PDB file of C-alpha atoms in Angstrom:
ATOM      1  CA  MET A   1      85.512  -5.535 -24.286  1.00  0.00           C
ATOM      2  CA  ALA A   2      87.119  -8.351 -22.301  1.00  0.00           C
ATOM      3  CA  ASN A   3      88.335 -11.451 -24.136  1.00  0.00           C
ATOM      4  CA  GLN A   4      85.662 -14.159 -23.597  1.00  0.00           C
ATOM      5  CA  THR A   5      87.649 -17.228 -24.495  1.00  0.00           C
ATOM      6  CA  ASN A   6      86.451 -18.960 -21.181  1.00  0.00           C
ATOM      7  CA  PHE A   7      82.926 -19.281 -22.824  1.00  0.00           C
ATOM      8  CA  ARG A   8      81.877 -22.122 -25.072  1.00  0.00           C
ATOM      9  CA  TYR A   9      78.906 -21.797 -27.471  1.00  0.00           C
ATOM     10  CA  LEU A  10      76.690 -24.269 -29.379  1.00  0.00           C
ATOM     11  CA  SER A  11      76.349 -23.517 -33.033  1.00  0.00           C
ATOM     12  CA  ILE A  12      72.569 -23.372 -33.660  1.00  0.00           C
ATOM     13  CA  GLU A  13      73.086 -22.616 -37.448  1.00  0.00           C
ATOM     14  CA  ASP A  14      74.966 -25.756 -38.324  1.00  0.00           C
ATOM     15  CA  ASN A  15      73.744 -27.956 -35.499  1.00  0.00           C
ATOM     16  CA  ARG A  16      77.115 -29.075 -34.017  1.00  0.00           C
ATOM     17  CA  ALA A  17      78.705 -28.507 -30.809  1.00  0.00           C
ATOM     18  CA  LEU A  18      81.864 -26.249 -30.656  1.00  0.00           C
ATOM     19  CA  PHE A  19      83.202 -28.060 -27.576  1.00  0.00           C
ATOM     20  CA  THR A  20      83.446 -31.577 -26.181  1.00  0.00           C
ATOM     21  CA  LEU A  21      82.722 -32.528 -22.560  1.00  0.00           C
ATOM     22  CA  SER A  22      82.664 -36.077 -21.240  1.00  0.00           C
ATOM     23  CA  GLY A  23      79.201 -36.972 -20.070  1.00  0.00           C
ATOM     24  CA  LEU A  24      77.331 -34.936 -22.620  1.00  0.00           C
ATOM     25  CA  GLN A  25      75.799 -35.832 -26.041  1.00  0.00           C
ATOM     26  CA  TRP A  26      75.017 -33.453 -28.776  1.00  0.00           C
ATOM     27  CA  GLN A  27      72.692 -35.003 -31.364  1.00  0.00           C
ATOM     28  CA  ASP A  28      70.225 -33.467 -33.803  1.00  0.00           C
ATOM     29  CA  GLY A  29      70.356 -30.155 -32.006  1.00  0.00           C
ATOM     30  CA  VAL A  30      69.659 -31.449 -28.554  1.00  0.00           C
ATOM     31  CA  LEU A  31      72.126 -31.545 -25.601  1.00  0.00           C
ATOM     32  CA  THR A  32      71.654 -34.452 -23.276  1.00  0.00           C
ATOM     33  CA  LEU A  33      73.484 -36.389 -20.526  1.00  0.00           C
ATOM     34  CA  ASN A  34      75.110 -39.622 -21.514  1.00  0.00           C
ATOM     35  CA  PRO A  35      73.494 -42.689 -20.058  1.00  0.00           C
ATOM     36  CA  VAL A  36      74.991 -44.127 -16.866  1.00  0.00           C
ATOM     37  CA  PRO A  37      76.038 -47.769 -16.604  1.00  0.00           C
ATOM     38  CA  ALA A  38      73.265 -50.152 -15.790  1.00  0.00           C
ATOM     39  CA  PHE A  39      72.599 -50.980 -12.206  1.00  0.00           C
ATOM     40  CA  GLU A  40      70.273 -53.965 -11.567  1.00  0.00           C
ATOM     41  CA  ALA A  41      70.549 -54.384  -7.766  1.00  0.00           C
ATOM     42  CA  VAL A  42      67.740 -53.627  -5.390  1.00  0.00           C
ATOM     43  CA  VAL A  43      68.930 -51.038  -2.886  1.00  0.00           C
ATOM     44  CA  THR A  44      65.786 -49.979  -1.017  1.00  0.00           C
ATOM     45  CA  GLU A  45      66.046 -52.662   1.789  1.00  0.00           C
ATOM     46  CA  ALA A  46      69.767 -52.008   2.386  1.00  0.00           C
ATOM     47  CA  LEU A  47      69.311 -48.218   2.434  1.00  0.00           C
ATOM     48  CA  THR A  48      66.423 -48.493   4.870  1.00  0.00           C
ATOM     49  CA  ALA A  49      68.315 -50.882   7.174  1.00  0.00           C
ATOM     50  CA  SER A  50      71.797 -49.213   7.029  1.00  0.00           C
ATOM     51  CA  ALA A  51      71.201 -45.579   6.853  1.00  0.00           C
ATOM     52  CA  THR A  52      68.588 -42.971   7.363  1.00  0.00           C
ATOM     53  CA  LEU A  53      68.514 -40.508   4.588  1.00  0.00           C
ATOM     54  CA  SER A  54      67.601 -37.003   5.539  1.00  0.00           C
ATOM     55  CA  GLY A  55      67.007 -35.535   2.184  1.00  0.00           C
ATOM     56  CA  PRO A  56      68.522 -37.631  -0.808  1.00  0.00           C
ATOM     57  CA  ALA A  57      69.107 -35.437  -3.884  1.00  0.00           C
ATOM     58  CA  GLY A  58      71.676 -36.827  -6.300  1.00  0.00           C
ATOM     59  CA  ILE A  59      72.970 -40.199  -7.160  1.00  0.00           C
ATOM     60  CA  GLY A  60      76.121 -41.266  -9.024  1.00  0.00           C
ATOM     61  CA  ILE A  61      77.664 -44.667  -9.956  1.00  0.00           C
ATOM     62  CA  ASP A  62      81.218 -45.730 -10.509  1.00  0.00           C
ATOM     63  CA  ALA A  63      82.693 -48.422 -12.877  1.00  0.00           C
ATOM     64  CA  GLU A  64      82.378 -51.058 -10.201  1.00  0.00           C
ATOM     65  CA  GLY A  65      78.658 -50.426  -9.567  1.00  0.00           C
ATOM     66  CA  ASN A  66      78.925 -48.685  -6.278  1.00  0.00           C
ATOM     67  CA  LEU A  67      76.354 -45.972  -5.735  1.00  0.00           C
ATOM     68  CA  TYR A  68      77.094 -42.488  -4.312  1.00  0.00           C
ATOM     69  CA  ILE A  69      74.079 -40.671  -2.801  1.00  0.00           C
ATOM     70  CA  ALA A  70      74.117 -36.953  -1.867  1.00  0.00           C
ATOM     71  CA  ASP A  71      72.161 -36.580   1.386  1.00  0.00           C
ATOM     72  CA  THR A  72      71.257 -32.857   1.377  1.00  0.00           C
ATOM     73  CA  ALA A  73      69.798 -32.476   4.801  1.00  0.00           C
ATOM     74  CA  GLY A  74      72.435 -34.713   6.376  1.00  0.00           C
ATOM     75  CA  ASN A  75      75.235 -32.836   4.827  1.00  0.00           C
ATOM     76  CA  ARG A  76      76.973 -36.068   3.731  1.00  0.00           C
ATOM     77  CA  VAL A  77      77.534 -38.442   0.811  1.00  0.00           C
ATOM     78  CA  LEU A  78      76.658 -42.126   1.360  1.00  0.00           C
ATOM     79  CA  ARG A  79      78.395 -45.063  -0.508  1.00  0.00           C
ATOM     80  CA  TYR A  80      76.404 -48.218  -1.367  1.00  0.00           C
ATOM     81  CA  GLU A  81      79.051 -51.042  -1.975  1.00  0.00           C
ATOM     82  CA  ALA A  82      77.826 -53.041  -4.916  1.00  0.00           C
ATOM     83  CA  CYS A  83      79.615 -56.196  -3.703  1.00  0.00           C
ATOM     84  CA  THR A  84      78.726 -56.237   0.011  1.00  0.00           C
ATOM     85  CA  GLY A  85      75.554 -54.244   0.026  1.00  0.00           C
ATOM     86  CA  GLU A  86      76.804 -52.123   2.890  1.00  0.00           C
ATOM     87  CA  VAL A  87      75.853 -48.404   3.134  1.00  0.00           C
ATOM     88  CA  GLU A  88      77.968 -45.975   4.928  1.00  0.00           C
ATOM     89  CA  PRO A  89      79.011 -42.219   4.803  1.00  0.00           C
ATOM     90  CA  LEU A  90      82.316 -41.633   2.828  1.00  0.00           C
ATOM     91  CA  PRO A  91      85.033 -41.676   5.443  1.00  0.00           C
ATOM     92  CA  CYS A  92      86.683 -38.356   6.403  1.00  0.00           C
ATOM     93  CA  PHE A  93      84.169 -36.344   4.251  1.00  0.00           C
ATOM     94  CA  GLY A  94      80.857 -34.631   5.238  1.00  0.00           C
ATOM     95  CA  GLY A  95      79.403 -32.856   8.172  1.00  0.00           C
ATOM     96  CA  GLU A  96      78.160 -29.352   8.093  1.00  0.00           C
ATOM     97  CA  GLY A  97      80.565 -26.581   7.566  1.00  0.00           C
ATOM     98  CA  GLY A  98      82.481 -24.558   4.979  1.00  0.00           C
ATOM     99  CA  LEU A  99      85.979 -26.069   5.406  1.00  0.00           C
ATOM    100  CA  PRO A 100      87.428 -28.570   2.871  1.00  0.00           C
ATOM    101  CA  GLY A 101      85.715 -31.950   3.335  1.00  0.00           C
ATOM    102  CA  GLN A 102      82.651 -30.334   5.016  1.00  0.00           C
ATOM    103  CA  LEU A 103      79.365 -29.786   3.154  1.00  0.00           C
ATOM    104  CA  ARG A 104      76.271 -27.655   3.223  1.00  0.00           C
ATOM    105  CA  GLN A 105      73.422 -29.182   1.292  1.00  0.00           C
ATOM    106  CA  PRO A 106      75.169 -31.405  -1.216  1.00  0.00           C
ATOM    107  CA  ARG A 107      72.817 -31.730  -4.225  1.00  0.00           C
ATOM    108  CA  GLY A 108      74.575 -33.799  -6.839  1.00  0.00           C
ATOM    109  CA  VAL A 109      77.394 -36.278  -7.323  1.00  0.00           C
ATOM    110  CA  ILE A 110      78.956 -37.783 -10.348  1.00  0.00           C
ATOM    111  CA  VAL A 111      82.077 -40.055 -10.639  1.00  0.00           C
ATOM    112  CA  GLY A 112      84.482 -38.608 -13.123  1.00  0.00           C
ATOM    113  CA  PRO A 113      87.855 -39.488 -14.696  1.00  0.00           C
ATOM    114  CA  ARG A 114      90.584 -41.076 -12.512  1.00  0.00           C
ATOM    115  CA  GLU A 115      88.088 -42.417  -9.912  1.00  0.00           C
ATOM    116  CA  ARG A 116      87.283 -38.936  -8.601  1.00  0.00           C
ATOM    117  CA  LEU A 117      83.887 -38.048  -7.132  1.00  0.00           C
ATOM    118  CA  TYR A 118      82.565 -34.581  -7.821  1.00  0.00           C
ATOM    119  CA  VAL A 119      80.137 -33.269  -5.180  1.00  0.00           C
ATOM    120  CA  SER A 120      78.009 -30.332  -5.911  1.00  0.00           C
ATOM    121  CA  ASP A 121      78.151 -28.525  -2.469  1.00  0.00           C
ATOM    122  CA  SER A 122      75.346 -26.051  -3.100  1.00  0.00           C
ATOM    123  CA  GLY A 123      75.230 -24.373   0.337  1.00  0.00           C
ATOM    124  CA  ASN A 124      78.917 -23.423  -0.062  1.00  0.00           C
ATOM    125  CA  HIS A 125      78.538 -22.542  -3.732  1.00  0.00           C
ATOM    126  CA  ARG A 126      81.388 -24.885  -4.858  1.00  0.00           C
ATOM    127  CA  VAL A 127      82.173 -28.399  -6.279  1.00  0.00           C
ATOM    128  CA  GLN A 128      84.329 -30.616  -4.114  1.00  0.00           C
ATOM    129  CA  VAL A 129      86.469 -33.305  -5.609  1.00  0.00           C
ATOM    130  CA  VAL A 130      87.106 -36.477  -3.715  1.00  0.00           C
ATOM    131  CA  ASP A 131      89.900 -39.009  -4.725  1.00  0.00           C
ATOM    132  CA  LEU A 132      88.019 -42.366  -4.346  1.00  0.00           C
ATOM    133  CA  ALA A 133      91.272 -44.269  -4.382  1.00  0.00           C
TER     134      ALA A 133
END
């Protein structure tokens, strides 16, 4: 049998995680996502006026309060700038296709360590990582 060291398991018997992963909480036998930073701005008007969403699916937020929205049908990721209220597609990223930087039905986004945006590119069966800097 092959070595299965790439797998991680939760210990049901003693109720503790046998791994750590940023963004997840393990408490009282329940695995949940960590809460995201508070976002108190109203973005409905800005999104309506600035961009037509063709099928929003996922949303992420960075440390500065900027929102990133996966537009599944539009094959793009939009950024809502917290300071200016502007909404625009990420530059040099998006459009339908299978090449690096192209998307097919992006479903989820999350901002991770070192100002990197992780995009679940479901139609291409991959995760693309964008350096936001």
